[in-house]
Amino acid sequence: MAYSSGGRLPFESASKLGHLNVIESEWVRALIKDFETNDVGDANNYENDIWESFDPMNAQPLQHIWVVDGSYVPVEENHKELAFVKTALMTVEQSKIADIDKEYPHPLKLQEIMKDSALFHATVFPLRNLKSAKGNIYDTVRHVIYDLMRNDEGGQYFETLKWLAYKKWDGKNNSPSFECPHCEEKVDEGIPYDQDTGKCPFCGKEVLLTDMVGFHLDMNEDNAPISVASSYMLIMEMLMLFTVIRLQWSNRDPNLISNTLFIKDGPMTLKGQYSKLVPNIREFLNFAKKQGRPIHLVASEKSGLFFDYLSLSSRFVKPESGKIKYAVLNHGYIRRVIQRAPDRGNPYGMRTNWGEKVFVFLDENTHMVLNMTTGGYEKENSYPSTSDIIGLERILATLPTLISRKYEGALYPVELVNGIASMSNYPSAKILQDFVKDMI
Ligand SMILES: [Zn+2]
C-alpha cells in the first residue's frame, strides 16, 4: 500500500517523485495517470464470463464420503533433527454430515460420526545428525518407507502402490522408470511386474519398489531435508485414498464406488520426481469412466494463487437463487488471467496435475477453489471444458451439505479429518519433543 501524505511533509510526494528519472518516461506517466483514475473495485477488471449455473436438485448427492489429510513436524533436539509424519483417512455418511450444525456441532452427534471411522498412519524420519546401527540417513529413510508401507494395515497401502505402479487394472506392466538409489543411473524399463523389489541392471544392487517413487533424490547420505517428510505425507495421502478406491473397485456391489465422494486437502498435484505416478492415476480414472463406473474425486485449496484470485473476483459473481455457480478453468485462462505467464514452455499442469481447477460459488459468503479429475490431459488452451470433468454434477449436488462454517473455502469433512491428522497443535508437538528428548 502506498503511504498517504498527511500534508505535513516538507515536500509534496509528487514533487519528490518528480526528481526520479523514471517519471520522465511517457509510459510510466500514462500508467500513473491510469492507476489514479481506475477504480480497483470495478468488475470489469475481472474476466467473469467463465461462470455457469447448476441446479443441485438435478443430481443425486453422493452417499458415502472418504476423506484424507496429513501433517508433519520437524523436531530438533541437541542438533539432532527428525520429522514426524501422520496421515489419517476417515469415512462419513453424507446424510450424517448434512445433519450436523457446522458452526456449533452437537458433541454427541460429532462423536457418533467420528467413532471407529478413521485409520491412521504415522512414521518418523531422521533428518540430520542421526545414525542407526544399520546405516546412514539415506538408507534408513529408504528402508523405513519400504518397511512401513509393506507392514501397515496388512500391506494394503503397499498393494495400492503396486496397483498404481504396475497399472494392475490393465494387464501386466512394468513400473514407471526410476533413478537407481545406488549408482544414479536411470532405469527406463522400471521394475518387473508385481515385484516388491528389483535389481538395477547397471550396478546389480537391490532396488525397492518404494525407491521408484524417488524419495532418495531429495536426500544425501547423511542429511534429509524436511521436504522428504512433506513429500512422503503427500504420497501417503494419495495411497490411502486410492486404497479405498482400489478396494471399492472390486467390491461385490459394483455401484458402491460411483456413489462415493473421495476428498483430499490441497491440490491434485505431484511435483518433481513424484509426478511419475500422475499418468497412471489419470489412466485409471479414465479406465473407470469408460467402464461406466465414474470415480468422484474432489480436492480443496484454501490458499495460494487460485484462492487469492477467487477471493478478489468472487465479489462480482452474480448469485442466482437456488443455483450453484461454477467455473471450470481451462489452461489458457489459468495462464493468461491467474498465473499471468507467457504462453510458452510446458502446458499448464501437463506433467504434475492429476486434477483440474474448478471454482465454485454457492452464495456471497461461500466460494471454493476445488480440483476435480478428467482422467486425461490435453495441451489445448481450451482444455478442460465442463464436459471433461468426471462426475461434476453429482459432486456439485453434494457440496451444499459439506460446507465448513469455520474456515473460508473449506469442506467440512476436511475440517474433521484435519482435526485428527494434525500434529501442529498442542499437545502433540510437546509430546513429540519430550519423546525425542528421551530417545536421544
Ligand atoms: Zn544401480
Coordinates of C-alpha atoms and ligand atoms in Angstrom, one line a residue:
M1 CA 0.0 0.0 0.0
A2 CA 1.2 3.5 -0.8
Y3 CA 1.9 5.9 2.1
S4 CA -0.6 8.7 2.3
S5 CA 0.8 12.1 2.6
G6 CA -0.6 14.0 5.6
G7 CA 0.5 17.3 4.1
R8 CA 3.0 17.8 6.8
L9 CA 5.9 16.6 4.8
P10 CA 8.5 19.2 3.7
F11 CA 7.9 18.3 0.1
E12 CA 4.8 17.1 -1.7
S13 CA 5.3 13.5 -2.6
A14 CA 4.7 14.2 -6.3
S15 CA 7.4 16.7 -6.5
K16 CA 9.7 14.3 -4.7
L17 CA 8.9 11.6 -7.3
G18 CA 9.5 14.2 -10.0
H19 CA 13.2 14.0 -9.4
L20 CA 13.3 10.4 -10.4
N21 CA 14.2 9.7 -14.0
V22 CA 11.5 7.0 -14.2
I23 CA 8.8 9.7 -14.2
E24 CA 10.2 11.1 -17.4
S25 CA 9.1 8.1 -19.3
E26 CA 5.8 8.8 -21.1
W27 CA 4.8 5.2 -20.5
V28 CA 5.2 5.5 -16.8
R29 CA 3.4 8.8 -16.7
A30 CA 0.5 7.2 -18.6
L31 CA 0.5 4.3 -16.2
I32 CA 0.4 6.5 -13.1
K33 CA -2.5 8.5 -14.5
D34 CA -4.4 5.3 -15.2
F35 CA -3.5 4.0 -11.8
E36 CA -5.1 7.0 -10.2
T37 CA -8.2 7.0 -12.3
N38 CA -9.0 3.3 -12.4
D39 CA -11.4 2.1 -9.7
V40 CA -9.9 -1.1 -8.3
G41 CA -13.4 -2.3 -7.3
D42 CA -14.5 -2.3 -10.9
A43 CA -16.0 -5.7 -12.0
N44 CA -14.5 -5.1 -15.5
N45 CA -11.1 -5.8 -14.0
Y46 CA -12.0 -9.5 -13.7
E47 CA -12.9 -11.8 -16.6
N48 CA -16.0 -13.1 -15.1
D49 CA -17.7 -14.6 -18.2
I50 CA -16.5 -18.0 -17.1
W51 CA -19.4 -18.9 -14.8
E52 CA -22.1 -21.4 -15.4
S53 CA -25.1 -22.3 -13.3
F54 CA -26.2 -25.7 -11.9
D55 CA -29.4 -26.6 -10.1
P56 CA -28.4 -29.1 -7.3
M57 CA -31.8 -30.7 -7.5
N58 CA -30.9 -32.1 -10.9
A59 CA -28.4 -34.6 -9.5
Q60 CA -28.2 -37.1 -6.7
P61 CA -25.8 -36.3 -3.9
L62 CA -23.1 -38.9 -3.3
Q63 CA -23.9 -41.1 -0.3
H64 CA -20.6 -42.1 1.1
I65 CA -17.6 -39.9 1.8
W66 CA -13.9 -40.8 2.3
V67 CA -11.5 -38.0 3.2
V68 CA -7.8 -37.9 3.8
D69 CA -5.4 -35.4 5.3
G70 CA -1.9 -35.4 6.9
S71 CA 0.6 -33.3 8.8
Y72 CA 4.3 -33.3 9.6
V73 CA 6.5 -31.7 12.1
P74 CA 10.3 -31.4 12.3
V75 CA 11.6 -31.7 15.8
E76 CA 15.1 -30.6 16.8
E77 CA 16.9 -31.5 20.0
N78 CA 20.6 -31.2 20.6
H79 CA 21.5 -30.5 17.0
K80 CA 19.7 -33.7 16.0
E81 CA 16.7 -33.4 13.8
L82 CA 13.9 -35.7 12.9
A83 CA 10.5 -35.4 11.4
F84 CA 7.2 -37.0 12.3
V85 CA 4.6 -37.6 9.7
K86 CA 1.0 -38.5 10.4
T87 CA -1.8 -39.2 7.9
A88 CA -5.5 -40.0 8.6
L89 CA -8.2 -41.5 6.5
M90 CA -11.8 -41.1 7.6
T91 CA -15.2 -42.1 6.3
V92 CA -18.6 -40.5 7.0
E93 CA -22.0 -40.8 5.5
Q94 CA -23.3 -37.8 3.6
S95 CA -26.7 -37.9 5.3
K96 CA -25.0 -37.7 8.8
I97 CA -22.8 -34.8 7.7
A98 CA -25.8 -33.0 6.3
D99 CA -27.5 -33.3 9.6
I100 CA -24.7 -31.6 11.6
D101 CA -24.6 -28.0 12.6
K102 CA -21.3 -26.9 11.0
E103 CA -20.9 -23.9 13.3
Y104 CA -21.9 -25.4 16.6
P105 CA -21.9 -29.2 16.1
H106 CA -23.5 -31.2 18.9
P107 CA -20.7 -33.1 20.6
L108 CA -22.6 -36.4 20.7
K109 CA -23.5 -36.2 17.1
L110 CA -19.9 -35.5 16.2
Q111 CA -18.7 -38.3 18.4
E112 CA -21.1 -40.7 16.7
I113 CA -19.9 -39.9 13.2
M114 CA -16.2 -40.0 14.2
K115 CA -16.5 -43.2 16.1
D116 CA -14.5 -46.1 14.5
S117 CA -14.4 -44.2 11.3
A118 CA -10.7 -43.3 11.0
L119 CA -7.4 -45.1 10.0
F120 CA -4.0 -43.6 10.9
H121 CA -0.6 -44.0 9.5
A122 CA 2.4 -42.5 11.3
T123 CA 6.2 -42.5 10.9
V124 CA 9.4 -40.8 11.9
F125 CA 12.3 -39.9 9.7
P126 CA 15.9 -39.0 10.8
L127 CA 16.9 -35.8 9.0
R128 CA 20.2 -34.7 10.5
N129 CA 23.0 -35.9 12.8
L130 CA 21.4 -39.2 13.5
K131 CA 22.8 -42.6 12.5
S132 CA 21.3 -46.0 13.1
A133 CA 23.4 -49.2 13.6
K134 CA 22.2 -50.4 10.3
G135 CA 23.2 -47.4 8.1
N136 CA 23.2 -43.8 7.2
I137 CA 20.2 -41.4 6.9
Y138 CA 19.8 -42.1 3.2
D139 CA 19.4 -45.8 3.6
T140 CA 17.5 -45.6 6.9
V141 CA 14.8 -43.4 5.3
R142 CA 14.6 -45.6 2.2
H143 CA 14.1 -48.7 4.3
V144 CA 11.8 -47.1 6.9
I145 CA 9.5 -46.1 4.0
Y146 CA 9.6 -49.6 2.4
D147 CA 9.0 -51.5 5.7
L148 CA 6.3 -49.2 6.9
M149 CA 4.3 -49.3 3.7
R150 CA 4.6 -53.0 3.4
N151 CA 3.6 -53.7 7.0
D152 CA 0.9 -51.1 7.8
E153 CA -2.7 -52.3 7.5
G154 CA -1.5 -55.7 6.4
G155 CA 0.3 -54.2 3.4
Q156 CA -2.9 -52.7 1.8
Y157 CA -1.1 -49.4 1.1
F158 CA 1.8 -51.2 -0.5
E159 CA -0.6 -53.2 -2.6
T160 CA -2.1 -49.9 -3.8
L161 CA 1.4 -48.6 -4.7
K162 CA 1.8 -51.8 -6.8
W163 CA -1.6 -51.5 -8.3
L164 CA -0.8 -47.9 -9.5
A165 CA 2.8 -48.6 -10.4
Y166 CA 2.0 -51.7 -12.4
K167 CA -1.4 -50.5 -13.7
K168 CA -2.9 -53.7 -12.5
W169 CA -6.3 -52.9 -13.9
D170 CA -4.7 -53.1 -17.3
G171 CA -2.7 -56.3 -17.7
K172 CA 0.9 -56.9 -16.6
N173 CA 3.0 -53.8 -16.9
N174 CA 6.4 -52.8 -15.5
S175 CA 6.7 -50.0 -13.1
P176 CA 7.5 -46.4 -14.3
S177 CA 11.2 -45.7 -14.9
F178 CA 13.3 -44.8 -11.9
E179 CA 16.7 -43.5 -10.9
C180 CA 18.8 -46.1 -9.1
P181 CA 19.4 -45.1 -5.5
H182 CA 22.9 -46.7 -5.6
C183 CA 24.5 -45.7 -8.9
E184 CA 22.1 -42.9 -10.0
E185 CA 21.6 -44.4 -13.5
K186 CA 18.1 -44.1 -15.0
V187 CA 16.4 -47.5 -15.3
D188 CA 13.9 -46.9 -18.1
E189 CA 12.4 -50.4 -18.0
G190 CA 11.3 -50.0 -14.4
I191 CA 10.8 -52.9 -12.0
P192 CA 9.2 -56.1 -13.5
Y193 CA 5.5 -56.6 -12.9
D194 CA 4.3 -57.2 -9.4
Q195 CA 7.7 -57.4 -7.8
D196 CA 8.3 -55.8 -4.4
T197 CA 12.0 -55.2 -5.3
G198 CA 14.1 -55.2 -8.4
K199 CA 17.7 -55.3 -9.4
C200 CA 19.5 -52.4 -11.0
P201 CA 20.7 -53.5 -14.4
F202 CA 23.7 -51.2 -14.1
C203 CA 25.1 -51.9 -10.7
G204 CA 23.3 -55.1 -9.8
K205 CA 22.2 -53.8 -6.4
E206 CA 18.7 -54.3 -4.9
V207 CA 16.1 -51.6 -5.6
L208 CA 12.9 -51.3 -3.5
L209 CA 9.6 -50.5 -5.2
T210 CA 9.3 -47.5 -3.0
D211 CA 12.6 -46.2 -4.5
M212 CA 10.8 -46.0 -7.8
V213 CA 8.8 -43.1 -6.2
G214 CA 12.0 -41.2 -5.8
F215 CA 12.3 -40.1 -2.2
H216 CA 16.1 -40.7 -2.3
L217 CA 16.5 -38.0 -5.0
D218 CA 15.8 -35.4 -2.2
M219 CA 18.5 -36.6 0.2
N220 CA 22.2 -37.1 0.5
E221 CA 23.9 -39.8 2.6
D222 CA 23.8 -38.0 6.0
N223 CA 21.1 -35.4 5.6
A224 CA 17.5 -35.4 4.6
P225 CA 15.6 -32.1 4.2
I226 CA 12.1 -31.7 5.7
S227 CA 10.7 -31.9 2.1
V228 CA 11.2 -35.7 2.3
A229 CA 8.6 -35.7 5.1
S230 CA 6.2 -33.4 3.3
S231 CA 6.6 -35.5 0.1
Y232 CA 6.0 -38.7 2.0
M233 CA 2.9 -37.2 3.5
L234 CA 1.5 -36.3 0.1
I235 CA 2.3 -39.7 -1.4
M236 CA 0.8 -41.5 1.6
E237 CA -2.4 -39.4 1.5
M238 CA -2.8 -40.3 -2.1
L239 CA -2.1 -44.0 -1.4
M240 CA -4.6 -44.1 1.5
L241 CA -7.4 -42.6 -0.6
F242 CA -6.6 -44.9 -3.6
T243 CA -6.6 -47.9 -1.3
V244 CA -10.3 -47.3 -0.7
I245 CA -10.8 -46.7 -4.4
R246 CA -8.9 -50.0 -5.2
L247 CA -10.9 -52.0 -2.7
Q248 CA -14.2 -50.5 -3.7
W249 CA -13.4 -51.1 -7.4
S250 CA -13.5 -54.9 -6.7
N251 CA -16.4 -54.7 -4.2
R252 CA -19.3 -57.1 -4.7
D253 CA -21.6 -54.1 -5.1
P254 CA -20.4 -52.6 -8.4
N255 CA -22.3 -49.3 -7.8
L256 CA -20.6 -48.6 -4.5
I257 CA -17.6 -46.8 -5.9
S258 CA -19.7 -44.4 -8.0
N259 CA -21.8 -43.5 -5.0
T260 CA -18.8 -42.3 -3.1
L261 CA -17.1 -39.0 -2.9
F262 CA -13.3 -39.1 -2.3
I263 CA -11.9 -35.9 -0.8
K264 CA -8.4 -34.7 -0.2
D265 CA -7.0 -31.4 1.1
G266 CA -4.7 -29.4 -1.2
P267 CA -4.2 -29.5 -5.0
M268 CA -4.1 -32.7 -7.0
T269 CA -0.5 -32.1 -7.8
L270 CA 2.6 -34.3 -7.6
K271 CA 5.8 -32.3 -8.4
G272 CA 9.3 -33.3 -9.5
Q273 CA 10.1 -37.0 -9.5
Y274 CA 6.9 -37.8 -7.7
S275 CA 5.0 -36.8 -10.9
K276 CA 5.8 -40.1 -12.4
L277 CA 2.7 -41.5 -10.8
V278 CA 0.4 -38.9 -12.4
P279 CA 0.0 -40.6 -15.8
N280 CA -1.0 -43.9 -14.1
I281 CA -3.6 -42.1 -11.9
R282 CA -5.1 -40.4 -14.9
E283 CA -5.2 -43.7 -16.8
F284 CA -7.1 -45.5 -14.1
L285 CA -9.6 -42.7 -13.7
N286 CA -10.2 -42.8 -17.5
F287 CA -10.5 -46.5 -17.5
A288 CA -13.1 -46.4 -14.7
K289 CA -15.0 -43.7 -16.6
K290 CA -15.1 -45.8 -19.8
Q291 CA -16.4 -48.7 -17.8
G292 CA -19.3 -46.6 -16.7
R293 CA -18.1 -46.5 -13.1
P294 CA -17.0 -42.9 -12.7
I295 CA -15.0 -42.1 -9.6
H296 CA -15.9 -38.8 -7.9
L297 CA -12.8 -37.1 -6.5
V298 CA -12.5 -33.6 -5.2
A299 CA -9.7 -31.6 -3.5
S300 CA -10.0 -28.2 -1.9
E301 CA -7.3 -25.4 -1.9
K302 CA -7.6 -23.0 0.9
S303 CA -4.7 -20.8 0.0
G304 CA -2.5 -19.9 -2.9
L305 CA -2.8 -18.1 -6.3
F306 CA -6.2 -19.5 -7.2
F307 CA -7.7 -18.9 -3.8
D308 CA -6.4 -15.3 -3.8
Y309 CA -7.8 -14.7 -7.3
L310 CA -11.2 -16.1 -6.4
S311 CA -11.4 -14.1 -3.1
L312 CA -11.0 -10.9 -5.1
S313 CA -13.1 -11.7 -8.1
S314 CA -16.0 -13.6 -6.5
R315 CA -17.5 -10.2 -5.3
F316 CA -18.5 -9.7 -8.9
V317 CA -20.2 -13.0 -9.4
K318 CA -24.0 -12.6 -9.6
P319 CA -25.7 -15.2 -7.3
E320 CA -28.7 -17.0 -8.6
S321 CA -31.2 -18.2 -6.1
G322 CA -31.2 -22.0 -5.7
K323 CA -28.4 -22.4 -8.1
I324 CA -24.7 -23.3 -7.7
K325 CA -22.4 -21.2 -9.8
Y326 CA -19.2 -22.9 -11.0
A327 CA -16.4 -22.3 -13.4
V328 CA -14.2 -25.0 -14.9
L329 CA -10.9 -23.2 -15.6
N330 CA -9.2 -24.0 -18.9
H331 CA -5.4 -23.9 -19.2
G332 CA -5.5 -20.8 -21.4
Y333 CA -7.4 -18.9 -18.7
I334 CA -5.1 -20.1 -16.0
R335 CA -2.0 -19.0 -17.9
R336 CA -3.3 -15.6 -19.0
V337 CA -5.5 -14.4 -16.2
I338 CA -4.3 -16.2 -13.0
Q339 CA -0.7 -17.0 -13.5
R340 CA -0.2 -14.1 -15.9
A341 CA 2.5 -16.1 -17.5
P342 CA 3.7 -16.1 -21.2
D343 CA 2.1 -18.7 -23.4
R344 CA 5.1 -20.9 -23.9
G345 CA 7.0 -23.7 -22.3
N346 CA 5.3 -26.6 -20.7
P347 CA 1.5 -26.5 -21.0
Y348 CA -0.1 -25.9 -17.6
G349 CA 0.0 -28.9 -15.3
M350 CA 0.8 -31.4 -18.0
R351 CA 3.4 -33.3 -16.1
T352 CA 2.3 -32.7 -12.5
N353 CA -1.5 -32.4 -12.2
W354 CA -4.0 -35.3 -12.0
G355 CA -6.9 -32.9 -11.4
E356 CA -8.1 -29.6 -12.9
K357 CA -9.2 -26.4 -11.2
V358 CA -12.9 -25.7 -10.7
F359 CA -14.2 -22.5 -9.0
V360 CA -17.4 -22.9 -7.1
F361 CA -19.7 -20.1 -5.8
L362 CA -22.6 -21.1 -3.5
D363 CA -23.5 -17.7 -2.2
E364 CA -22.0 -14.3 -1.4
N365 CA -20.0 -15.7 1.5
T366 CA -19.2 -19.1 0.2
H367 CA -16.8 -19.8 -2.6
M368 CA -14.2 -22.5 -3.1
V369 CA -11.2 -23.5 -5.2
L370 CA -11.6 -27.1 -6.0
N371 CA -9.7 -29.7 -8.0
M372 CA -11.6 -32.4 -9.9
T373 CA -10.4 -35.0 -12.3
T374 CA -10.8 -35.6 -16.1
G375 CA -8.9 -38.9 -16.5
G376 CA -6.8 -37.4 -19.2
Y377 CA -4.8 -34.4 -20.4
E378 CA -4.8 -32.2 -23.5
K379 CA -2.4 -29.4 -24.3
E380 CA -5.0 -27.1 -25.9
N381 CA -5.7 -23.8 -24.2
S382 CA -9.4 -24.6 -24.3
Y383 CA -8.9 -27.7 -22.2
P384 CA -10.6 -28.8 -20.0
S385 CA -14.2 -27.9 -20.5
T386 CA -17.2 -28.7 -18.3
S387 CA -17.9 -31.9 -20.1
D388 CA -14.4 -33.2 -19.4
I389 CA -14.8 -33.2 -15.6
I390 CA -15.7 -36.6 -14.1
G391 CA -18.9 -36.6 -12.1
L392 CA -19.1 -32.8 -12.0
E393 CA -22.9 -32.7 -11.4
R394 CA -23.1 -35.2 -8.6
I395 CA -20.1 -33.6 -6.9
L396 CA -21.8 -30.2 -7.1
A397 CA -25.0 -31.6 -5.8
T398 CA -23.2 -33.0 -2.7
L399 CA -21.3 -29.8 -1.9
P400 CA -24.0 -27.7 -0.2
T401 CA -24.1 -30.2 2.7
L402 CA -20.3 -30.2 3.1
I403 CA -19.5 -26.5 3.7
S404 CA -17.3 -25.6 6.6
R405 CA -18.5 -22.7 8.7
K406 CA -15.2 -22.3 10.4
Y407 CA -12.7 -21.9 7.5
E408 CA -13.2 -19.9 4.4
G409 CA -13.5 -22.1 1.3
A410 CA -13.1 -25.3 3.2
L411 CA -15.1 -28.6 3.2
Y412 CA -16.4 -29.8 6.5
P413 CA -15.1 -33.4 6.1
V414 CA -11.6 -32.0 5.6
E415 CA -12.1 -29.9 8.7
L416 CA -13.0 -33.1 10.6
V417 CA -10.1 -35.2 9.4
N418 CA -7.7 -32.3 9.8
G419 CA -8.6 -32.3 13.5
I420 CA -7.4 -35.8 13.9
A421 CA -4.4 -35.8 11.4
S422 CA -2.9 -32.5 12.7
M423 CA 0.2 -32.6 14.9
S424 CA 0.9 -28.9 14.8
N425 CA -1.3 -28.0 17.8
Y426 CA -0.5 -28.6 21.4
P427 CA -0.2 -31.1 23.0
S428 CA 1.1 -33.3 20.1
A429 CA 4.2 -31.1 19.4
K430 CA 5.1 -31.0 23.1
I431 CA 4.7 -34.8 23.4
L432 CA 6.9 -35.4 20.4
Q433 CA 9.6 -33.0 21.7
D434 CA 9.6 -35.0 25.0
F435 CA 9.7 -38.2 23.1
V436 CA 12.7 -37.1 21.2
K437 CA 14.5 -36.0 24.4
D438 CA 14.0 -39.4 25.9
M439 CA 15.2 -41.1 22.8
I440 CA 18.4 -39.2 22.2
Ligands
ZN1 ZN 22.3 -49.0 -9.9

